Tab-separated table of N, CA and C in Angstrom:
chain	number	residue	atom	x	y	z
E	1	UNK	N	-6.944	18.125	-0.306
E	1	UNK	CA	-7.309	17.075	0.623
E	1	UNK	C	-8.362	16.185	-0.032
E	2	UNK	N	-8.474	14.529	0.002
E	2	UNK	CA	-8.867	13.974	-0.813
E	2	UNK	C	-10.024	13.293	0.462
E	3	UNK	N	-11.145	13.513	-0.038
E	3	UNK	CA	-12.416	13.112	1.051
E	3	UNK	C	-12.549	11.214	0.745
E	4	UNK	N	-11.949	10.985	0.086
E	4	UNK	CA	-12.276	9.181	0.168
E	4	UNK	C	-11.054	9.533	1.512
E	5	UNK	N	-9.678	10.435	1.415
E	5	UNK	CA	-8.635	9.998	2.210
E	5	UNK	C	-8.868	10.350	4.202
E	6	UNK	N	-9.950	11.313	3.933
E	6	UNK	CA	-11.177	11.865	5.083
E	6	UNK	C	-11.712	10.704	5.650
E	7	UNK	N	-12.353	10.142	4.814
E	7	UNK	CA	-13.036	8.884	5.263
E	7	UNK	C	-12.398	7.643	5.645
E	8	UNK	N	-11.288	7.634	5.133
E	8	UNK	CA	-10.665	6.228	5.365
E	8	UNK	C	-10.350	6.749	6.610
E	9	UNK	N	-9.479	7.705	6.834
E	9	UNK	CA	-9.124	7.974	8.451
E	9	UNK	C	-9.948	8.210	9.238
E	10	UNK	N	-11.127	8.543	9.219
E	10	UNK	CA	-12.471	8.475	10.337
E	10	UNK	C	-12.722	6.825	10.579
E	11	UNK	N	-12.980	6.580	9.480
E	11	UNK	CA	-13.280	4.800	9.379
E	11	UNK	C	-12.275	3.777	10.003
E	12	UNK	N	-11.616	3.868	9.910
E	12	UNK	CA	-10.051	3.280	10.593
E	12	UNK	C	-9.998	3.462	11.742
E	13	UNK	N	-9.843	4.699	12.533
E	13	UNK	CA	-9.454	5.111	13.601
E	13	UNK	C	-8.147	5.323	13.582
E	14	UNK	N	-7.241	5.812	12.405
E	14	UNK	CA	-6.601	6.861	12.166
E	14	UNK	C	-6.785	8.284	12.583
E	15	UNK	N	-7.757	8.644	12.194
E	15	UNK	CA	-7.853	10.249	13.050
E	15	UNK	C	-7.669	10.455	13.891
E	16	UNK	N	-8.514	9.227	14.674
E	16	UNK	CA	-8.487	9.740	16.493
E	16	UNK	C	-6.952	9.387	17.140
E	17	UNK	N	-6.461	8.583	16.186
E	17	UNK	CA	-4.517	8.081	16.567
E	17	UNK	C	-3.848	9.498	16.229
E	18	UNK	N	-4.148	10.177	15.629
E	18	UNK	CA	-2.912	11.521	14.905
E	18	UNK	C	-3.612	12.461	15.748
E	19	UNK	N	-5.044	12.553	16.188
E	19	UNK	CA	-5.693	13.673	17.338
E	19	UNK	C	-4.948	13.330	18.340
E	20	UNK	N	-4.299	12.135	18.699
E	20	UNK	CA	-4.097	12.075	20.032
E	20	UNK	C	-2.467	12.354	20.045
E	21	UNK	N	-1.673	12.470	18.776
E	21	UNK	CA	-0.284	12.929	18.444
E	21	UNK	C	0.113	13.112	17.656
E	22	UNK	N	-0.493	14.603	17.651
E	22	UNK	CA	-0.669	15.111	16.150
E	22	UNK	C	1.127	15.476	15.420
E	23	UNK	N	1.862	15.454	16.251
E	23	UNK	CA	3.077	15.644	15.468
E	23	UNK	C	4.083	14.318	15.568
E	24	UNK	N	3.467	12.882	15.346
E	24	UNK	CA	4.051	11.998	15.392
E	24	UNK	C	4.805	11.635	14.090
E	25	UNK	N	4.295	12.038	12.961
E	25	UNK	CA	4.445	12.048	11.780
E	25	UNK	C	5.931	12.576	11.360
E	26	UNK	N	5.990	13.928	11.501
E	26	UNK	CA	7.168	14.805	11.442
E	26	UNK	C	8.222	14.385	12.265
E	27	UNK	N	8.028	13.846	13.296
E	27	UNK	CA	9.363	13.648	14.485
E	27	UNK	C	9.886	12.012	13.876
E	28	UNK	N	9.038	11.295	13.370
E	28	UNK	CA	9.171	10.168	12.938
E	28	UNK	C	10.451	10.249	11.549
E	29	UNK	N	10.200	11.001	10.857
E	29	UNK	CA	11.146	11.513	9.648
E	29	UNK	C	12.193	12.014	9.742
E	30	UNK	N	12.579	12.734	11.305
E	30	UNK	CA	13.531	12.925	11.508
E	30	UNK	C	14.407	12.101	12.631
E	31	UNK	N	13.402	11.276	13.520
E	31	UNK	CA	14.395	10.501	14.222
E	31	UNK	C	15.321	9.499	13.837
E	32	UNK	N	16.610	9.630	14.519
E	32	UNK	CA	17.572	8.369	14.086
E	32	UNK	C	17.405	7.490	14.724
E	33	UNK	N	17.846	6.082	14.094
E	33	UNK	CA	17.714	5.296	14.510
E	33	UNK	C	18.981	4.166	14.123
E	34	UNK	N	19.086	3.374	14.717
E	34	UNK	CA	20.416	2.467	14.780
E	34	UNK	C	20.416	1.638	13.636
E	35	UNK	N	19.735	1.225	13.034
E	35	UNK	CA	19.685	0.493	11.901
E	35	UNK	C	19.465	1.596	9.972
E	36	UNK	N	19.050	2.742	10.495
E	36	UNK	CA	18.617	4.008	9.372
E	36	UNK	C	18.825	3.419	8.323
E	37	UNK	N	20.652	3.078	8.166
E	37	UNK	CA	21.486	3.191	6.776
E	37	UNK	C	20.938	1.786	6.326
E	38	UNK	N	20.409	0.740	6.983
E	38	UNK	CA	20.636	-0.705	5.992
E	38	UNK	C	18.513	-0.142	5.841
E	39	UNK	N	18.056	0.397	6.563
E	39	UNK	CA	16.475	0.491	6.136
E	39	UNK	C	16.146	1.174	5.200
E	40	UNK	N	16.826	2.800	5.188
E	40	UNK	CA	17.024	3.855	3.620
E	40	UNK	C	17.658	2.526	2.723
E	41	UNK	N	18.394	2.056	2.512
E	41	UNK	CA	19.176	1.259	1.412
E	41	UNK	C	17.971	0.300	1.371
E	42	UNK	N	16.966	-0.049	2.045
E	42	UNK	CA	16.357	-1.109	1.500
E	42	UNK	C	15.014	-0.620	1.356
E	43	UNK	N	14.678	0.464	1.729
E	43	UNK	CA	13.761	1.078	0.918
E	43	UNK	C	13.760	1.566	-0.244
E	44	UNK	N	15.339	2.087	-0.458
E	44	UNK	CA	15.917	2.649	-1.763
E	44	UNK	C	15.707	1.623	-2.751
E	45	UNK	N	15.876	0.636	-2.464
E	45	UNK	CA	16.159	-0.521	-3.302
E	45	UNK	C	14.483	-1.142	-3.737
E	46	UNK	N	13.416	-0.793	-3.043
E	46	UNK	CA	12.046	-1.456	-3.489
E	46	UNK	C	11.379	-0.231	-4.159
E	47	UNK	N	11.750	1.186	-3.927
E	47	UNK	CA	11.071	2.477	-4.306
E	47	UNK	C	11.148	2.286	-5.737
E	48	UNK	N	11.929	1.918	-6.797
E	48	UNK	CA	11.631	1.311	-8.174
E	48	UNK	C	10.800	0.510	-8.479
E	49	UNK	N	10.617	0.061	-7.656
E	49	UNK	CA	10.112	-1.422	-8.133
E	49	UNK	C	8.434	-1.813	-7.753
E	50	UNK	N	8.189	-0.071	-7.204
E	50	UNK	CA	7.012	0.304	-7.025
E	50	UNK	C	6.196	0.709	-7.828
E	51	UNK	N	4.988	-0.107	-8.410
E	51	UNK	CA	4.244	0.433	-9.790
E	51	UNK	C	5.140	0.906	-10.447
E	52	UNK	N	5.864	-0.133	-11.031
E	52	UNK	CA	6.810	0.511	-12.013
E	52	UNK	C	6.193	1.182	-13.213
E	53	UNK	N	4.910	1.026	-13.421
E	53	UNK	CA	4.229	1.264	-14.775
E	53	UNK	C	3.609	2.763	-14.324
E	54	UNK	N	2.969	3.186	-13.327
E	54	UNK	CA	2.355	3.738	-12.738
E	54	UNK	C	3.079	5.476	-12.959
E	55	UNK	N	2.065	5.729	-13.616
E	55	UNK	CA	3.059	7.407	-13.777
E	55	UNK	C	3.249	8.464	-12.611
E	56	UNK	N	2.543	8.237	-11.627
E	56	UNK	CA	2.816	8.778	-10.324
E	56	UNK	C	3.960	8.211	-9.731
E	57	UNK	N	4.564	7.465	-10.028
E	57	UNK	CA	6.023	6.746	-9.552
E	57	UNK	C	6.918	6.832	-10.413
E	58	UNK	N	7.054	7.764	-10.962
E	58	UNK	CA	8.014	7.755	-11.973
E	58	UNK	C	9.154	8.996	-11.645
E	59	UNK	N	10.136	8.754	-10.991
E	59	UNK	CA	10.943	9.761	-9.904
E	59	UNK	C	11.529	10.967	-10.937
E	60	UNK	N	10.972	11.025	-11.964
E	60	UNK	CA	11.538	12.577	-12.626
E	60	UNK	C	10.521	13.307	-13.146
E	61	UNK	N	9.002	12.600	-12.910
E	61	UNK	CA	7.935	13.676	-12.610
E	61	UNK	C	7.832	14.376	-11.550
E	62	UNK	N	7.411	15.737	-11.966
E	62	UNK	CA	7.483	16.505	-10.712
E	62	UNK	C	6.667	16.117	-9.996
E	63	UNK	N	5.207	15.748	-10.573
E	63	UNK	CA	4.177	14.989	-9.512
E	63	UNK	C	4.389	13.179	-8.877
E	64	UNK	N	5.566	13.208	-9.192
E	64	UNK	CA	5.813	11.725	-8.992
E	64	UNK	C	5.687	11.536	-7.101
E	65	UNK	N	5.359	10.182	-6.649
E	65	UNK	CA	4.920	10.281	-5.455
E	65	UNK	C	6.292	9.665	-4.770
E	66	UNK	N	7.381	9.198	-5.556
E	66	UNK	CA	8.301	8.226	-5.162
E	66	UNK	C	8.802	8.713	-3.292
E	67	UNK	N	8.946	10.297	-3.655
E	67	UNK	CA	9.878	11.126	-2.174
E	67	UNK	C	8.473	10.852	-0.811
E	68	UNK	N	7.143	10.870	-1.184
E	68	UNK	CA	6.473	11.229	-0.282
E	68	UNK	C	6.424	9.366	0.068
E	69	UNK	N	6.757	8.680	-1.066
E	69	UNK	CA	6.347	6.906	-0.648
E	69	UNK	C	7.499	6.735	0.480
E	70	UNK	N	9.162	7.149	0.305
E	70	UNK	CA	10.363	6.947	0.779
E	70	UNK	C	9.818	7.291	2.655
E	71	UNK	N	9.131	8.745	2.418
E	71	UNK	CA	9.053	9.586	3.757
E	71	UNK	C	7.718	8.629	4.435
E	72	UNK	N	7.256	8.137	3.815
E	72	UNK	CA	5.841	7.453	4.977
E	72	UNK	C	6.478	5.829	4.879
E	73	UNK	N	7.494	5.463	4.682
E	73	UNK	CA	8.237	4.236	4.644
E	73	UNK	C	9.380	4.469	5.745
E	74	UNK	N	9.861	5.377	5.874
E	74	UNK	CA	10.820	5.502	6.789
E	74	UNK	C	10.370	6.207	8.054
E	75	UNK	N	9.315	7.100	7.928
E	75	UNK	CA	8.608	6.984	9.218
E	75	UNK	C	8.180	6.196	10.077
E	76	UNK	N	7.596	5.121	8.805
E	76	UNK	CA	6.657	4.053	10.016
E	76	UNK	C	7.991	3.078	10.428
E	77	UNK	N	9.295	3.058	10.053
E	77	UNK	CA	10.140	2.165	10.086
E	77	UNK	C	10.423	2.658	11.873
E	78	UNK	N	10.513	3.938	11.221
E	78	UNK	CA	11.024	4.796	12.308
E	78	UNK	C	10.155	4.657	14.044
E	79	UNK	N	9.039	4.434	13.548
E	79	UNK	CA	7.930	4.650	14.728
E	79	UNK	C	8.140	3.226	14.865
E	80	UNK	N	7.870	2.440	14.626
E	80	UNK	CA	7.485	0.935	14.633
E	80	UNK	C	9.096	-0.309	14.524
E	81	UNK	N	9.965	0.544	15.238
E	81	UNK	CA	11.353	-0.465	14.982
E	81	UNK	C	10.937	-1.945	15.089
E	82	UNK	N	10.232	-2.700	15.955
E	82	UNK	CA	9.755	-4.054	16.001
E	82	UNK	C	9.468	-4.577	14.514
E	83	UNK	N	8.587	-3.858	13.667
E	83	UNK	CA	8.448	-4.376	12.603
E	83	UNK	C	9.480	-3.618	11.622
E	84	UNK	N	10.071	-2.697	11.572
E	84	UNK	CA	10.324	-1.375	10.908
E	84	UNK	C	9.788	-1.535	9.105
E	85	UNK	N	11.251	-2.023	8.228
E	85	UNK	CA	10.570	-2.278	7.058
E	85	UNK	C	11.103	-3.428	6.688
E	86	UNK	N	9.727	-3.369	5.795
E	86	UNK	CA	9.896	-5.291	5.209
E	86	UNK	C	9.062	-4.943	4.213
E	87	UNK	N	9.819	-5.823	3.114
E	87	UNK	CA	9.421	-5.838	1.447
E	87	UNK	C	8.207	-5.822	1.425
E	88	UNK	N	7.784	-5.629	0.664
E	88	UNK	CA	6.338	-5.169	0.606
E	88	UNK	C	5.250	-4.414	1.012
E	89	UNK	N	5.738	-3.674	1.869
E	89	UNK	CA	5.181	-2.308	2.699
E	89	UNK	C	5.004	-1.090	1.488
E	90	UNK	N	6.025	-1.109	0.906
E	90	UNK	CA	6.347	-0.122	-0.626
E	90	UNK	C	4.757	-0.061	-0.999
E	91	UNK	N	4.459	-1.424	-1.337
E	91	UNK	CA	2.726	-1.361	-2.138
E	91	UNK	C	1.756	-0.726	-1.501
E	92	UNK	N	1.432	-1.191	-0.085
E	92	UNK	CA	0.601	-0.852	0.979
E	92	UNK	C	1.002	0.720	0.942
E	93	UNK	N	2.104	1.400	1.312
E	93	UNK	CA	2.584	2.470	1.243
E	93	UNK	C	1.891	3.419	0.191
E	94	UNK	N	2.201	2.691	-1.567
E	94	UNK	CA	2.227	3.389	-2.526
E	94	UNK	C	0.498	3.397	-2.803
E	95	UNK	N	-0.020	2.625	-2.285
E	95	UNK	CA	-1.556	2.410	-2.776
E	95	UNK	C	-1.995	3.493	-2.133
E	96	UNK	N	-1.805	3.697	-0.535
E	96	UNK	CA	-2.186	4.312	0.408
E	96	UNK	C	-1.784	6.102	-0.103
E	97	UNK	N	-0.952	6.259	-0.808
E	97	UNK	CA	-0.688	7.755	-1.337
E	97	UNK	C	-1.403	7.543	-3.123
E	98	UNK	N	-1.319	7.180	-3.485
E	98	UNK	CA	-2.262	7.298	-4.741
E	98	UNK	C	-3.747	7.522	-4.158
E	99	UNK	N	-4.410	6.822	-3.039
E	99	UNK	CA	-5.726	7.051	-2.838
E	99	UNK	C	-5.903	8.446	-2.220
E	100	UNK	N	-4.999	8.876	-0.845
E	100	UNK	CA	-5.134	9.867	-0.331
E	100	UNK	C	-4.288	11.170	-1.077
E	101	UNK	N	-3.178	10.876	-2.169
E	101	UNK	CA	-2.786	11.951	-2.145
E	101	UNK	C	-2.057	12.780	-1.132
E	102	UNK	N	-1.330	11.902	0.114
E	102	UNK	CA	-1.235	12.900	0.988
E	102	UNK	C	-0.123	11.942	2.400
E	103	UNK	N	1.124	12.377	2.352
E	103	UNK	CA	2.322	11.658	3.311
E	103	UNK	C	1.335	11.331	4.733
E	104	UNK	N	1.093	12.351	5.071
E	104	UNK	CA	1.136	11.984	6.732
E	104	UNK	C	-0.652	10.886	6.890
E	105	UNK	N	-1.363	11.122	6.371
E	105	UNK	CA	-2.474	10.266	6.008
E	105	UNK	C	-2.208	9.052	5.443
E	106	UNK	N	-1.360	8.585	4.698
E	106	UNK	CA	-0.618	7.308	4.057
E	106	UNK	C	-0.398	6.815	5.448
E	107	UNK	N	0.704	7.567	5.919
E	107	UNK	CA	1.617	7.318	7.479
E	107	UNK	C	0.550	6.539	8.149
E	108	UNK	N	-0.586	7.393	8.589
E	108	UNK	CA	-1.718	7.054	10.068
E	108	UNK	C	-2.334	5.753	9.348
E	109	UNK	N	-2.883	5.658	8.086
E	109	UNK	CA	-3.577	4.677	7.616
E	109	UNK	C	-2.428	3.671	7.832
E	110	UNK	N	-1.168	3.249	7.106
E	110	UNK	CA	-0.516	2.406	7.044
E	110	UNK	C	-0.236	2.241	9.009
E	111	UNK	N	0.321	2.567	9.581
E	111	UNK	CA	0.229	2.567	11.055
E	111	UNK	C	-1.047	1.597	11.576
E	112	UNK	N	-1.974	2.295	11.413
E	112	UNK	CA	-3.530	1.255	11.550
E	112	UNK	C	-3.886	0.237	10.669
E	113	UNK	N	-3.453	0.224	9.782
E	113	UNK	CA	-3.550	-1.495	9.143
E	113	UNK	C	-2.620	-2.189	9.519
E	114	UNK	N	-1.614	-1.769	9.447
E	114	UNK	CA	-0.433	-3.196	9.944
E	114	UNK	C	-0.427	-2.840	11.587
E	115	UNK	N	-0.592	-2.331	12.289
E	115	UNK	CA	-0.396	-2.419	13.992
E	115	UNK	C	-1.806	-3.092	14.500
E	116	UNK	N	-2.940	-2.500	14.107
E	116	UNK	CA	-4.187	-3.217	14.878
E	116	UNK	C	-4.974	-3.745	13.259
E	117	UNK	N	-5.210	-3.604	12.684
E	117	UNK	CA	-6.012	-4.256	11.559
E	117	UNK	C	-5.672	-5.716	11.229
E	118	UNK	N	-4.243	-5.202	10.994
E	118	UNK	CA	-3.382	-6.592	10.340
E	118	UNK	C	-2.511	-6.577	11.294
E	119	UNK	N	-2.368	-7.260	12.353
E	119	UNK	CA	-0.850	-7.164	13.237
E	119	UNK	C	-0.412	-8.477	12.724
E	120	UNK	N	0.803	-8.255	12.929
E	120	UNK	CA	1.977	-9.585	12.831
E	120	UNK	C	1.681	-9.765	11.182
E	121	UNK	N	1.451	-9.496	10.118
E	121	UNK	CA	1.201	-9.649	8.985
E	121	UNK	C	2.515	-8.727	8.100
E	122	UNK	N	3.587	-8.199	9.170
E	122	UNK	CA	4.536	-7.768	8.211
E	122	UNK	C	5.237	-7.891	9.680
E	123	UNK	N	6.302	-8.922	10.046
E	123	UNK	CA	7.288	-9.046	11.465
E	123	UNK	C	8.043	-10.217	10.943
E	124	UNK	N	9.296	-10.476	11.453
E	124	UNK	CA	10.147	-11.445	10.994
E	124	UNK	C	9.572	-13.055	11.009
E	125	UNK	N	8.663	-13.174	11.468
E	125	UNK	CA	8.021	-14.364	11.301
E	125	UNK	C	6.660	-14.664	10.705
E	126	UNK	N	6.484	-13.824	10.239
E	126	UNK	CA	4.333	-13.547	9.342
E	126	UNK	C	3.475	-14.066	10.343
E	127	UNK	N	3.832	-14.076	11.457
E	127	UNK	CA	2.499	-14.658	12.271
E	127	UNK	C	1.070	-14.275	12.224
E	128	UNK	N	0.692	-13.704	11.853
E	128	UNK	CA	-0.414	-13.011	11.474
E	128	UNK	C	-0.504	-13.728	10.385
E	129	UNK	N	0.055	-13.525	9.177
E	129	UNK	CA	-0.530	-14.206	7.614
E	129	UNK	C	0.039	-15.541	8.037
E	130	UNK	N	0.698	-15.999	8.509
E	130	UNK	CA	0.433	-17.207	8.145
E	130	UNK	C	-0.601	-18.166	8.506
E	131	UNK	N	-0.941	-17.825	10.024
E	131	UNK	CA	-2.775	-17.878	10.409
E	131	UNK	C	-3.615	-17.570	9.854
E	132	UNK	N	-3.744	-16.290	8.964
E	132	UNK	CA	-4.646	-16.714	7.990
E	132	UNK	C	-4.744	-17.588	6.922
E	133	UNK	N	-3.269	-17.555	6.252
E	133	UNK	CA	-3.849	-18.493	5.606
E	133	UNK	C	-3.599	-19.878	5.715
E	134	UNK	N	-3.774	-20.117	7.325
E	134	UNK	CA	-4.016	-21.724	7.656
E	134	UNK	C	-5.603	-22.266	7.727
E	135	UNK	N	-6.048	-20.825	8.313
E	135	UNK	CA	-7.530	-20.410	8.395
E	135	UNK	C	-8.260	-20.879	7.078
E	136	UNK	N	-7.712	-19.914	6.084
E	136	UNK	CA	-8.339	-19.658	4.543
E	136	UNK	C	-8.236	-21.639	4.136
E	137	UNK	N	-7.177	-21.996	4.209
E	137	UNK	CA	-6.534	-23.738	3.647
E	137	UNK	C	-7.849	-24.237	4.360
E	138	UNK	N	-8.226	-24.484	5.205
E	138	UNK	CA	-9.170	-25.105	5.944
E	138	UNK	C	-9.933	-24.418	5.882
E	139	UNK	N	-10.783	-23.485	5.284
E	139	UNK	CA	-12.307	-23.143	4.991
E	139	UNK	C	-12.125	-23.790	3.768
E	140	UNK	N	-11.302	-23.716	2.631
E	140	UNK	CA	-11.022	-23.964	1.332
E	140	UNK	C	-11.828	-25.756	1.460
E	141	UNK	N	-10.785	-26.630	2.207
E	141	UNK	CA	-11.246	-27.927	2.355
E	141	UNK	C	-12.326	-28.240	2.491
């Protein structure tokens, strides 16, 4: 257990989200869902292309993180159908298990940055980023 990955979930308010359902994680990995086959295929399809350089992603090390990146990618798809997955979650995902070392902690952190930290910053329309950076354009000026 990785104590920066302790802290980020106290700090967040991750902890107190997985205290309050603690087996959301696991049921998430196994629920089906109506869209599964085109979300696995398009997770399948960015899980390469994740730190490709990065030797923890390298899917024929045994310590490679690729299976635990797939499982906290298709969970949150799973929990979160409104947003489910969208390109670039892989990074957020893969950063979030290199720091903690650890699926279901990736899961709660990624859950709390994109639902209340960052909302609308990964949904079919970026509403979230694109306010910021209308925000950022006009501090810039």
């Amino acid at each position: 257990m990785s104590l920066r990955g302790s802290v980020w979930m106290a700090v967040s308010g991750a902890r107190d989200k997985r205290n309050k359902d603690p087996k959301l994680y696991d049921k998430m990995l196994t629920k089906r869902v109506k869209s599964k086959d085109v979300t696995v295929e398009q997770i399948n399809t960015d899980i390469p292309r994740t730190f490709p350089t990065n030797i923890f992603f390298r899917g024929k090390d045994p310590k490679s993180l690729e299976q635990p990146l797939f499982n906290v990618l298709l969970a949150f798809s799973n929990h979160n159908p409104i947003i489910g997955y969208c390109q670039g979650m892989n990074y957020v995902a893969g950063m979030l298990l290199l720091v903690t070392k650890d699926e279901e902690k990736s899961f709660w952190l990624m859950k709390t940055l994109l639902e209340d930290l960052l909302p609308d910053y990964y949904c079919p329309n970026l509403a979230g980023l694109l306010t910021d950076f209308k925000v950022l354009t006009h501090l810039i000026k």
